[in-house]
mmCIF file with all atom_site columns, C-alpha atoms in Angstrom:
data_model
loop_
_atom_site.group_PDB
_atom_site.id
_atom_site.type_symbol
_atom_site.label_atom_id
_atom_site.label_alt_id
_atom_site.label_comp_id
_atom_site.label_asym_id
_atom_site.label_entity_id
_atom_site.label_seq_id
_atom_site.pdbx_PDB_ins_code
_atom_site.Cartn_x
_atom_site.Cartn_y
_atom_site.Cartn_z
_atom_site.occupancy
_atom_site.B_iso_or_equiv
_atom_site.pdbx_formal_charge
_atom_site.auth_seq_id
_atom_site.auth_comp_id
_atom_site.auth_asym_id
_atom_site.auth_atom_id
_atom_site.pdbx_PDB_model_num
ATOM 1   C CA . UNK A 1 1   ? -0.390  -3.030  -6.715  1.00 0.00 ? 17  UNK A CA 1
ATOM 2   C CA . UNK A 1 2   ? -1.874  -0.080  -8.577  1.00 0.00 ? 18  UNK A CA 1
ATOM 3   C CA . UNK A 1 3   ? -0.801  0.329   -12.182 1.00 0.00 ? 19  UNK A CA 1
ATOM 4   C CA . UNK A 1 4   ? -1.178  3.589   -14.076 1.00 0.00 ? 20  UNK A CA 1
ATOM 5   C CA . UNK A 1 5   ? -1.667  7.182   -12.852 1.00 0.00 ? 21  UNK A CA 1
ATOM 6   C CA . UNK A 1 6   ? -3.039  6.968   -9.318  1.00 0.00 ? 22  UNK A CA 1
ATOM 7   C CA . UNK A 1 7   ? -5.065  10.178  -9.343  1.00 0.00 ? 23  UNK A CA 1
ATOM 8   C CA . UNK A 1 8   ? -6.638  9.185   -12.653 1.00 0.00 ? 24  UNK A CA 1
ATOM 9   C CA . UNK A 1 9   ? -8.055  6.176   -10.780 1.00 0.00 ? 25  UNK A CA 1
ATOM 10  C CA . UNK A 1 10  ? -9.580  8.532   -8.209  1.00 0.00 ? 26  UNK A CA 1
ATOM 11  C CA . UNK A 1 11  ? -11.160 10.657  -10.950 1.00 0.00 ? 27  UNK A CA 1
ATOM 12  C CA . UNK A 1 12  ? -12.596 7.570   -12.630 1.00 0.00 ? 28  UNK A CA 1
ATOM 13  C CA . UNK A 1 13  ? -14.260 6.473   -9.381  1.00 0.00 ? 29  UNK A CA 1
ATOM 14  C CA . UNK A 1 14  ? -15.148 10.008  -8.254  1.00 0.00 ? 30  UNK A CA 1
ATOM 15  C CA . UNK A 1 15  ? -13.709 9.453   -4.769  1.00 0.00 ? 31  UNK A CA 1
ATOM 16  C CA . UNK A 1 16  ? -10.578 10.624  -2.962  1.00 0.00 ? 32  UNK A CA 1
ATOM 17  C CA . UNK A 1 17  ? -8.742  7.439   -1.971  1.00 0.00 ? 33  UNK A CA 1
ATOM 18  C CA . UNK A 1 18  ? -5.535  9.119   -0.719  1.00 0.00 ? 34  UNK A CA 1
ATOM 19  C CA . UNK A 1 19  ? -3.446  7.281   -3.298  1.00 0.00 ? 35  UNK A CA 1
ATOM 20  C CA . UNK A 1 20  ? -0.953  10.160  -3.537  1.00 0.00 ? 36  UNK A CA 1
ATOM 21  C CA . UNK A 1 21  ? -0.429  10.687  0.206   1.00 0.00 ? 37  UNK A CA 1
ATOM 22  C CA . UNK A 1 22  ? -0.778  14.346  1.262   1.00 0.00 ? 38  UNK A CA 1
ATOM 23  C CA . UNK A 1 23  ? -1.249  15.528  -2.369  1.00 0.00 ? 39  UNK A CA 1
ATOM 24  C CA . UNK A 1 24  ? -4.697  13.914  -2.424  1.00 0.00 ? 40  UNK A CA 1
ATOM 25  C CA . UNK A 1 25  ? -6.003  16.619  -0.082  1.00 0.00 ? 41  UNK A CA 1
ATOM 26  C CA . UNK A 1 26  ? -4.110  19.544  -1.595  1.00 0.00 ? 42  UNK A CA 1
ATOM 27  C CA . UNK A 1 27  ? -5.458  22.059  -4.148  1.00 0.00 ? 43  UNK A CA 1
ATOM 28  C CA . UNK A 1 28  ? -3.230  20.303  -6.696  1.00 0.00 ? 44  UNK A CA 1
ATOM 29  C CA . UNK A 1 29  ? -5.170  17.052  -6.390  1.00 0.00 ? 45  UNK A CA 1
ATOM 30  C CA . UNK A 1 30  ? -6.483  15.893  -9.765  1.00 0.00 ? 46  UNK A CA 1
ATOM 31  C CA . UNK A 1 31  ? -10.017 15.341  -8.448  1.00 0.00 ? 47  UNK A CA 1
ATOM 32  C CA . UNK A 1 32  ? -10.068 18.868  -7.008  1.00 0.00 ? 48  UNK A CA 1
ATOM 33  C CA . UNK A 1 33  ? -8.884  20.479  -10.245 1.00 0.00 ? 49  UNK A CA 1
ATOM 34  C CA . UNK A 1 34  ? -10.930 18.263  -12.560 1.00 0.00 ? 50  UNK A CA 1
ATOM 35  C CA . UNK A 1 35  ? -13.914 16.769  -10.700 1.00 0.00 ? 51  UNK A CA 1
ATOM 36  C CA . UNK A 1 36  ? -15.092 14.693  -13.650 1.00 0.00 ? 52  UNK A CA 1
ATOM 37  C CA . UNK A 1 37  ? -14.100 11.410  -15.238 1.00 0.00 ? 53  UNK A CA 1
ATOM 38  C CA . UNK A 1 38  ? -10.932 11.080  -17.381 1.00 0.00 ? 54  UNK A CA 1
ATOM 39  C CA . UNK A 1 39  ? -11.580 11.605  -21.090 1.00 0.00 ? 55  UNK A CA 1
ATOM 40  C CA . UNK A 1 40  ? -14.088 14.397  -20.525 1.00 0.00 ? 56  UNK A CA 1
ATOM 41  C CA . UNK A 1 41  ? -13.292 18.052  -21.246 1.00 0.00 ? 57  UNK A CA 1
ATOM 42  C CA . UNK A 1 42  ? -15.665 19.315  -18.589 1.00 0.00 ? 58  UNK A CA 1
ATOM 43  C CA . UNK A 1 43  ? -18.176 18.105  -16.001 1.00 0.00 ? 59  UNK A CA 1
ATOM 44  C CA . UNK A 1 44  ? -21.151 18.325  -18.366 1.00 0.00 ? 60  UNK A CA 1
ATOM 45  C CA . UNK A 1 45  ? -19.527 17.085  -21.558 1.00 0.00 ? 61  UNK A CA 1
ATOM 46  C CA . UNK A 1 46  ? -21.224 13.711  -21.544 1.00 0.00 ? 62  UNK A CA 1
ATOM 47  C CA . UNK A 1 47  ? -24.549 12.586  -20.184 1.00 0.00 ? 63  UNK A CA 1
ATOM 48  C CA . UNK A 1 48  ? -24.256 10.361  -17.143 1.00 0.00 ? 64  UNK A CA 1
ATOM 49  C CA . UNK A 1 49  ? -25.291 6.781   -17.674 1.00 0.00 ? 65  UNK A CA 1
ATOM 50  C CA . UNK A 1 50  ? -27.177 4.753   -15.114 1.00 0.00 ? 66  UNK A CA 1
ATOM 51  C CA . UNK A 1 51  ? -24.836 2.228   -13.528 1.00 0.00 ? 67  UNK A CA 1
ATOM 52  C CA . UNK A 1 52  ? -26.113 -1.334  -13.020 1.00 0.00 ? 68  UNK A CA 1
ATOM 53  C CA . UNK A 1 53  ? -25.983 -3.092  -9.645  1.00 0.00 ? 69  UNK A CA 1
ATOM 54  C CA . UNK A 1 54  ? -23.055 -5.132  -10.958 1.00 0.00 ? 70  UNK A CA 1
ATOM 55  C CA . UNK A 1 55  ? -21.311 -1.930  -12.053 1.00 0.00 ? 71  UNK A CA 1
ATOM 56  C CA . UNK A 1 56  ? -21.755 -0.394  -8.598  1.00 0.00 ? 72  UNK A CA 1
ATOM 57  C CA . UNK A 1 57  ? -20.373 -3.530  -6.946  1.00 0.00 ? 73  UNK A CA 1
ATOM 58  C CA . UNK A 1 58  ? -17.412 -3.508  -9.308  1.00 0.00 ? 74  UNK A CA 1
ATOM 59  C CA . UNK A 1 59  ? -16.700 0.137   -8.484  1.00 0.00 ? 75  UNK A CA 1
ATOM 60  C CA . UNK A 1 60  ? -16.650 -0.611  -4.757  1.00 0.00 ? 76  UNK A CA 1
ATOM 61  C CA . UNK A 1 61  ? -14.267 -3.533  -5.314  1.00 0.00 ? 77  UNK A CA 1
ATOM 62  C CA . UNK A 1 62  ? -11.959 -1.250  -7.274  1.00 0.00 ? 78  UNK A CA 1
ATOM 63  C CA . UNK A 1 63  ? -12.063 1.388   -4.538  1.00 0.00 ? 79  UNK A CA 1
ATOM 64  C CA . UNK A 1 64  ? -11.041 -1.146  -1.897  1.00 0.00 ? 80  UNK A CA 1
ATOM 65  C CA . UNK A 1 65  ? -8.263  -2.621  -4.044  1.00 0.00 ? 81  UNK A CA 1
ATOM 66  C CA . UNK A 1 66  ? -6.866  0.805   -4.960  1.00 0.00 ? 82  UNK A CA 1
ATOM 67  C CA . UNK A 1 67  ? -7.148  2.148   -1.400  1.00 0.00 ? 83  UNK A CA 1
ATOM 68  C CA . UNK A 1 68  ? -5.325  -0.747  0.248   1.00 0.00 ? 84  UNK A CA 1
ATOM 69  C CA . UNK A 1 69  ? -3.106  -1.629  -2.709  1.00 0.00 ? 85  UNK A CA 1
ATOM 70  C CA . UNK A 1 70  ? -4.245  -5.242  -2.877  1.00 0.00 ? 86  UNK A CA 1
ATOM 71  C CA . UNK A 1 71  ? -5.066  -7.655  -5.676  1.00 0.00 ? 87  UNK A CA 1
ATOM 72  C CA . UNK A 1 72  ? -8.348  -9.389  -6.435  1.00 0.00 ? 88  UNK A CA 1
ATOM 73  C CA . UNK A 1 73  ? -6.899  -12.576 -4.935  1.00 0.00 ? 89  UNK A CA 1
ATOM 74  C CA . UNK A 1 74  ? -5.894  -10.757 -1.731  1.00 0.00 ? 90  UNK A CA 1
ATOM 75  C CA . UNK A 1 75  ? -9.339  -9.192  -1.432  1.00 0.00 ? 91  UNK A CA 1
ATOM 76  C CA . UNK A 1 76  ? -11.089 -12.532 -1.997  1.00 0.00 ? 92  UNK A CA 1
ATOM 77  C CA . UNK A 1 77  ? -8.962  -14.157 0.723   1.00 0.00 ? 93  UNK A CA 1
ATOM 78  C CA . UNK A 1 78  ? -9.741  -11.353 3.184   1.00 0.00 ? 94  UNK A CA 1
ATOM 79  C CA . UNK A 1 79  ? -13.447 -11.557 2.350   1.00 0.00 ? 95  UNK A CA 1
ATOM 80  C CA . UNK A 1 80  ? -13.434 -15.317 2.979   1.00 0.00 ? 96  UNK A CA 1
ATOM 81  C CA . UNK A 1 81  ? -11.781 -14.753 6.364   1.00 0.00 ? 97  UNK A CA 1
ATOM 82  C CA . UNK A 1 82  ? -14.331 -12.050 7.226   1.00 0.00 ? 98  UNK A CA 1
ATOM 83  C CA . UNK A 1 83  ? -17.215 -14.362 6.362   1.00 0.00 ? 99  UNK A CA 1
ATOM 84  C CA . UNK A 1 84  ? -15.782 -17.109 8.585   1.00 0.00 ? 100 UNK A CA 1
ATOM 85  C CA . UNK A 1 85  ? -15.378 -14.801 11.590  1.00 0.00 ? 101 UNK A CA 1
ATOM 86  C CA . UNK A 1 86  ? -18.051 -14.167 14.199  1.00 0.00 ? 102 UNK A CA 1
ATOM 87  C CA . UNK A 1 87  ? -19.984 -10.934 13.899  1.00 0.00 ? 103 UNK A CA 1
ATOM 88  C CA . UNK A 1 88  ? -20.920 -8.517  11.151  1.00 0.00 ? 104 UNK A CA 1
ATOM 89  C CA . UNK A 1 89  ? -19.103 -9.307  7.903   1.00 0.00 ? 105 UNK A CA 1
ATOM 90  C CA . UNK A 1 90  ? -18.674 -5.645  6.944   1.00 0.00 ? 106 UNK A CA 1
ATOM 91  C CA . UNK A 1 91  ? -16.998 -4.792  10.250  1.00 0.00 ? 107 UNK A CA 1
ATOM 92  C CA . UNK A 1 92  ? -14.802 -7.875  10.087  1.00 0.00 ? 108 UNK A CA 1
ATOM 93  C CA . UNK A 1 93  ? -13.708 -7.017  6.551   1.00 0.00 ? 109 UNK A CA 1
ATOM 94  C CA . UNK A 1 94  ? -12.613 -3.479  7.450   1.00 0.00 ? 110 UNK A CA 1
ATOM 95  C CA . UNK A 1 95  ? -10.861 -4.756  10.572  1.00 0.00 ? 111 UNK A CA 1
ATOM 96  C CA . UNK A 1 96  ? -8.843  -7.276  8.543   1.00 0.00 ? 112 UNK A CA 1
ATOM 97  C CA . UNK A 1 97  ? -7.907  -4.651  5.951   1.00 0.00 ? 113 UNK A CA 1
ATOM 98  C CA . UNK A 1 98  ? -6.794  -2.240  8.669   1.00 0.00 ? 114 UNK A CA 1
ATOM 99  C CA . UNK A 1 99  ? -4.744  -4.899  10.475  1.00 0.00 ? 115 UNK A CA 1
ATOM 100 C CA . UNK A 1 100 ? -2.529  -5.462  7.441   1.00 0.00 ? 116 UNK A CA 1
ATOM 101 C CA . UNK A 1 101 ? 1.052   -4.488  8.233   1.00 0.00 ? 117 UNK A CA 1
ATOM 102 C CA . UNK A 1 102 ? 1.422   -2.078  5.309   1.00 0.00 ? 118 UNK A CA 1
ATOM 103 C CA . UNK A 1 103 ? -1.775  -0.271  6.326   1.00 0.00 ? 119 UNK A CA 1
ATOM 104 C CA . UNK A 1 104 ? -0.732  -0.098  10.000  1.00 0.00 ? 120 UNK A CA 1
ATOM 105 C CA . UNK A 1 105 ? 2.650   1.383   9.027   1.00 0.00 ? 121 UNK A CA 1
ATOM 106 C CA . UNK A 1 106 ? 0.767   4.100   7.149   1.00 0.00 ? 122 UNK A CA 1
ATOM 107 C CA . UNK A 1 107 ? -1.750  4.650   9.961   1.00 0.00 ? 123 UNK A CA 1
ATOM 108 C CA . UNK A 1 108 ? 1.060   4.919   12.522  1.00 0.00 ? 124 UNK A CA 1
ATOM 109 C CA . UNK A 1 109 ? 2.637   7.805   10.605  1.00 0.00 ? 125 UNK A CA 1
ATOM 110 C CA . UNK A 1 110 ? 5.815   5.933   9.706   1.00 0.00 ? 126 UNK A CA 1
ATOM 111 C CA . UNK A 1 111 ? 4.946   6.428   6.009   1.00 0.00 ? 127 UNK A CA 1
ATOM 112 C CA . UNK A 1 112 ? 3.007   9.130   4.128   1.00 0.00 ? 128 UNK A CA 1
ATOM 113 C CA . UNK A 1 113 ? 0.963   6.693   2.066   1.00 0.00 ? 129 UNK A CA 1
ATOM 114 C CA . UNK A 1 114 ? 0.128   3.009   1.775   1.00 0.00 ? 130 UNK A CA 1
ATOM 115 C CA . UNK A 1 115 ? 2.216   2.593   -1.374  1.00 0.00 ? 131 UNK A CA 1
ATOM 116 C CA . UNK A 1 116 ? 5.209   4.011   0.521   1.00 0.00 ? 132 UNK A CA 1
ATOM 117 C CA . UNK A 1 117 ? 4.566   1.808   3.546   1.00 0.00 ? 133 UNK A CA 1
ATOM 118 C CA . UNK A 1 118 ? 4.230   -1.259  1.321   1.00 0.00 ? 134 UNK A CA 1
ATOM 119 C CA . UNK A 1 119 ? 7.642   -0.544  -0.205  1.00 0.00 ? 135 UNK A CA 1
ATOM 120 C CA . UNK A 1 120 ? 9.180   -0.054  3.252   1.00 0.00 ? 136 UNK A CA 1
ATOM 121 C CA . UNK A 1 121 ? 7.854   -3.458  4.305   1.00 0.00 ? 137 UNK A CA 1
ATOM 122 C CA . UNK A 1 122 ? 8.987   -5.266  1.146   1.00 0.00 ? 138 UNK A CA 1
ATOM 123 C CA . UNK A 1 123 ? 12.446  -3.649  1.338   1.00 0.00 ? 139 UNK A CA 1
ATOM 124 C CA . UNK A 1 124 ? 12.890  -4.942  4.892   1.00 0.00 ? 140 UNK A CA 1
ATOM 125 C CA . UNK A 1 125 ? 12.742  -1.630  6.775   1.00 0.00 ? 141 UNK A CA 1
ATOM 126 C CA . UNK A 1 126 ? 9.885   -2.673  9.062   1.00 0.00 ? 142 UNK A CA 1
ATOM 127 C CA . UNK A 1 127 ? 9.923   -5.073  12.001  1.00 0.00 ? 143 UNK A CA 1
ATOM 128 C CA . UNK A 1 128 ? 7.143   -6.697  14.024  1.00 0.00 ? 144 UNK A CA 1
ATOM 129 C CA . UNK A 1 129 ? 8.085   -7.423  17.627  1.00 0.00 ? 145 UNK A CA 1
ATOM 130 C CA . UNK A 1 130 ? 11.710  -6.809  16.678  1.00 0.00 ? 146 UNK A CA 1
ATOM 131 C CA . UNK A 1 131 ? 11.745  -9.252  13.766  1.00 0.00 ? 147 UNK A CA 1
ATOM 132 C CA . UNK A 1 132 ? 12.073  -7.951  10.220  1.00 0.00 ? 148 UNK A CA 1
ATOM 133 C CA . UNK A 1 133 ? 8.846   -8.728  8.390   1.00 0.00 ? 149 UNK A CA 1
ATOM 134 C CA . UNK A 1 134 ? 8.649   -8.398  4.606   1.00 0.00 ? 150 UNK A CA 1
ATOM 135 C CA . UNK A 1 135 ? 5.010   -9.406  4.111   1.00 0.00 ? 151 UNK A CA 1
ATOM 136 C CA . UNK A 1 136 ? 2.722   -6.373  3.519   1.00 0.00 ? 152 UNK A CA 1
ATOM 137 C CA . UNK A 1 137 ? -0.317  -8.554  4.269   1.00 0.00 ? 153 UNK A CA 1
ATOM 138 C CA . UNK A 1 138 ? 0.923   -9.742  7.664   1.00 0.00 ? 154 UNK A CA 1
ATOM 139 C CA . UNK A 1 139 ? -2.036  -9.433  10.045  1.00 0.00 ? 155 UNK A CA 1
ATOM 140 C CA . UNK A 1 140 ? -1.218  -7.680  13.301  1.00 0.00 ? 156 UNK A CA 1
ATOM 141 C CA . UNK A 1 141 ? -2.900  -8.575  16.573  1.00 0.00 ? 157 UNK A CA 1
ATOM 142 C CA . UNK A 1 142 ? -3.322  -6.820  19.920  1.00 0.00 ? 158 UNK A CA 1
ATOM 143 C CA . UNK A 1 143 ? 0.042   -6.476  21.639  1.00 0.00 ? 159 UNK A CA 1
ATOM 144 C CA . UNK A 1 144 ? 2.133   -6.510  18.447  1.00 0.00 ? 160 UNK A CA 1
ATOM 145 C CA . UNK A 1 145 ? 4.679   -3.717  18.054  1.00 0.00 ? 161 UNK A CA 1
ATOM 146 C CA . UNK A 1 146 ? 5.607   -2.513  14.575  1.00 0.00 ? 162 UNK A CA 1
ATOM 147 C CA . UNK A 1 147 ? 8.701   -0.376  14.148  1.00 0.00 ? 163 UNK A CA 1
ATOM 148 C CA . UNK A 1 148 ? 11.398  0.792   11.802  1.00 0.00 ? 164 UNK A CA 1
ATOM 149 C CA . UNK A 1 149 ? 13.944  -2.041  11.718  1.00 0.00 ? 165 UNK A CA 1
ATOM 150 C CA . UNK A 1 150 ? 16.909  -1.217  13.964  1.00 0.00 ? 166 UNK A CA 1
ATOM 151 C CA . UNK A 1 151 ? 19.494  -1.358  11.159  1.00 0.00 ? 167 UNK A CA 1
ATOM 152 C CA . UNK A 1 152 ? 17.371  0.986   9.030   1.00 0.00 ? 168 UNK A CA 1
ATOM 153 C CA . UNK A 1 153 ? 16.920  3.805   11.576  1.00 0.00 ? 169 UNK A CA 1
ATOM 154 C CA . UNK A 1 154 ? 20.171  5.508   10.533  1.00 0.00 ? 170 UNK A CA 1
ATOM 155 C CA . UNK A 1 155 ? 19.051  5.815   6.899   1.00 0.00 ? 171 UNK A CA 1
ATOM 156 C CA . UNK A 1 156 ? 18.412  9.281   5.498   1.00 0.00 ? 172 UNK A CA 1
ATOM 157 C CA . UNK A 1 157 ? 14.757  8.524   4.771   1.00 0.00 ? 173 UNK A CA 1
ATOM 158 C CA . UNK A 1 158 ? 14.088  8.294   8.511   1.00 0.00 ? 174 UNK A CA 1
ATOM 159 C CA . UNK A 1 159 ? 16.311  11.193  9.625   1.00 0.00 ? 175 UNK A CA 1
ATOM 160 C CA . UNK A 1 160 ? 13.461  13.667  10.248  1.00 0.00 ? 176 UNK A CA 1
ATOM 161 C CA . UNK A 1 161 ? 10.745  11.160  11.056  1.00 0.00 ? 177 UNK A CA 1
ATOM 162 C CA . UNK A 1 162 ? 10.940  11.490  14.855  1.00 0.00 ? 178 UNK A CA 1
ATOM 163 C CA . UNK A 1 163 ? 10.239  15.233  14.799  1.00 0.00 ? 179 UNK A CA 1
ATOM 164 C CA . UNK A 1 164 ? 7.376   14.727  12.349  1.00 0.00 ? 180 UNK A CA 1
ATOM 165 C CA . UNK A 1 165 ? 5.823   12.001  14.505  1.00 0.00 ? 181 UNK A CA 1
ATOM 166 C CA . UNK A 1 166 ? 5.860   14.299  17.542  1.00 0.00 ? 182 UNK A CA 1
ATOM 167 C CA . UNK A 1 167 ? 3.100   16.283  15.814  1.00 0.00 ? 183 UNK A CA 1
ATOM 168 C CA . UNK A 1 168 ? 1.230   13.249  14.464  1.00 0.00 ? 184 UNK A CA 1
ATOM 169 C CA . UNK A 1 169 ? -1.865  11.781  16.109  1.00 0.00 ? 185 UNK A CA 1
ATOM 170 C CA . UNK A 1 170 ? -2.164  8.054   15.456  1.00 0.00 ? 186 UNK A CA 1
ATOM 171 C CA . UNK A 1 171 ? -5.595  6.371   15.433  1.00 0.00 ? 187 UNK A CA 1
ATOM 172 C CA . UNK A 1 172 ? -6.932  5.115   18.770  1.00 0.00 ? 188 UNK A CA 1
ATOM 173 C CA . UNK A 1 173 ? -5.981  1.489   18.114  1.00 0.00 ? 189 UNK A CA 1
ATOM 174 C CA . UNK A 1 174 ? -2.265  2.306   17.758  1.00 0.00 ? 190 UNK A CA 1
ATOM 175 C CA . UNK A 1 175 ? -0.059  3.644   20.544  1.00 0.00 ? 191 UNK A CA 1
ATOM 176 C CA . UNK A 1 176 ? 2.678   5.672   18.880  1.00 0.00 ? 192 UNK A CA 1
ATOM 177 C CA . UNK A 1 177 ? 6.213   5.908   20.278  1.00 0.00 ? 193 UNK A CA 1
ATOM 178 C CA . UNK A 1 178 ? 7.844   8.677   18.236  1.00 0.00 ? 194 UNK A CA 1
ATOM 179 C CA . UNK A 1 179 ? 11.194  8.377   19.999  1.00 0.00 ? 195 UNK A CA 1
ATOM 180 C CA . UNK A 1 180 ? 11.599  4.706   19.059  1.00 0.00 ? 196 UNK A CA 1
ATOM 181 C CA . UNK A 1 181 ? 9.850   4.991   15.671  1.00 0.00 ? 197 UNK A CA 1
ATOM 182 C CA . UNK A 1 182 ? 7.345   2.359   16.673  1.00 0.00 ? 198 UNK A CA 1
ATOM 183 C CA . UNK A 1 183 ? 3.662   1.772   17.354  1.00 0.00 ? 199 UNK A CA 1
ATOM 184 C CA . UNK A 1 184 ? 1.863   -0.816  19.456  1.00 0.00 ? 200 UNK A CA 1
ATOM 185 C CA . UNK A 1 185 ? -1.509  -2.353  18.604  1.00 0.00 ? 201 UNK A CA 1
ATOM 186 C CA . UNK A 1 186 ? -3.571  -1.652  21.728  1.00 0.00 ? 202 UNK A CA 1
ATOM 187 C CA . UNK A 1 187 ? -7.003  -2.622  20.374  1.00 0.00 ? 203 UNK A CA 1
ATOM 188 C CA . UNK A 1 188 ? -8.639  -3.964  17.253  1.00 0.00 ? 204 UNK A CA 1
ATOM 189 C CA . UNK A 1 189 ? -9.601  -1.330  14.659  1.00 0.00 ? 205 UNK A CA 1
ATOM 190 C CA . UNK A 1 190 ? -13.369 -0.886  14.547  1.00 0.00 ? 206 UNK A CA 1
ATOM 191 C CA . UNK A 1 191 ? -15.819 1.751   13.320  1.00 0.00 ? 207 UNK A CA 1
ATOM 192 C CA . UNK A 1 192 ? -13.239 2.940   10.798  1.00 0.00 ? 208 UNK A CA 1
ATOM 193 C CA . UNK A 1 193 ? -14.551 5.415   8.236   1.00 0.00 ? 209 UNK A CA 1
ATOM 194 C CA . UNK A 1 194 ? -13.811 4.158   4.726   1.00 0.00 ? 210 UNK A CA 1
ATOM 195 C CA . UNK A 1 195 ? -14.527 5.787   1.318   1.00 0.00 ? 211 UNK A CA 1
ATOM 196 C CA . UNK A 1 196 ? -16.559 2.878   -0.028  1.00 0.00 ? 212 UNK A CA 1
ATOM 197 C CA . UNK A 1 197 ? -19.785 0.972   0.608   1.00 0.00 ? 213 UNK A CA 1
ATOM 198 C CA . UNK A 1 198 ? -18.913 -2.331  2.241   1.00 0.00 ? 214 UNK A CA 1
ATOM 199 C CA . UNK A 1 199 ? -22.413 -3.889  1.804   1.00 0.00 ? 215 UNK A CA 1
ATOM 200 C CA . UNK A 1 200 ? -22.042 -3.638  -1.990  1.00 0.00 ? 216 UNK A CA 1
ATOM 201 C CA . UNK A 1 201 ? -18.664 -5.337  -1.715  1.00 0.00 ? 217 UNK A CA 1
ATOM 202 C CA . UNK A 1 202 ? -20.144 -8.139  0.374   1.00 0.00 ? 218 UNK A CA 1
ATOM 203 C CA . UNK A 1 203 ? -22.882 -8.584  -2.228  1.00 0.00 ? 219 UNK A CA 1
ATOM 204 C CA . UNK A 1 204 ? -20.291 -8.849  -4.988  1.00 0.00 ? 220 UNK A CA 1
ATOM 205 C CA . UNK A 1 205 ? -18.609 -11.789 -3.268  1.00 0.00 ? 221 UNK A CA 1
ATOM 206 C CA . UNK A 1 206 ? -21.855 -13.467 -2.241  1.00 0.00 ? 222 UNK A CA 1
ATOM 207 C CA . UNK A 1 207 ? -22.775 -14.484 -5.778  1.00 0.00 ? 223 UNK A CA 1
#
């Protein structure tokens, strides 16, 4: 979980990580209004310091953890699984991150941001194949269907969701069913654009 002001984290890393849902891309976004690190009074207030290789690796780890809302322990586990799998480690890592239930709920359009989707999962509003699933890190596979739990569909928070989903385009690996507030995993997520450098992350865990 991310502690502290979310957009301050984005300013510190100099990258939009979409931590504040749609606000991250609006003119009100902190990084848009103040495109320099927290603590500075302007972009040229302090001289930039050269960042060491370790510092760069640490920054990429922070970006991944903030983006997906996971802990160091979660990230280490996912990295270990990626290294065990067949194929390119970087691709496997992104695939595993994307297959997390909380991320898929966000990608499907059922939630505006990953922090919101994580809360929906933990509070029991999301089901996988019809069964309520409260684990944000549950890894989906091809054929799985995630949906708003049947008993939760009448709640006010989901009252306008169907009409909003009619205009939403889910990523290619999810087949969205706006009417039933659900999405089916039709393929594994690959070639996903992410706001961090995976090779540096792999290096960080290879030591």
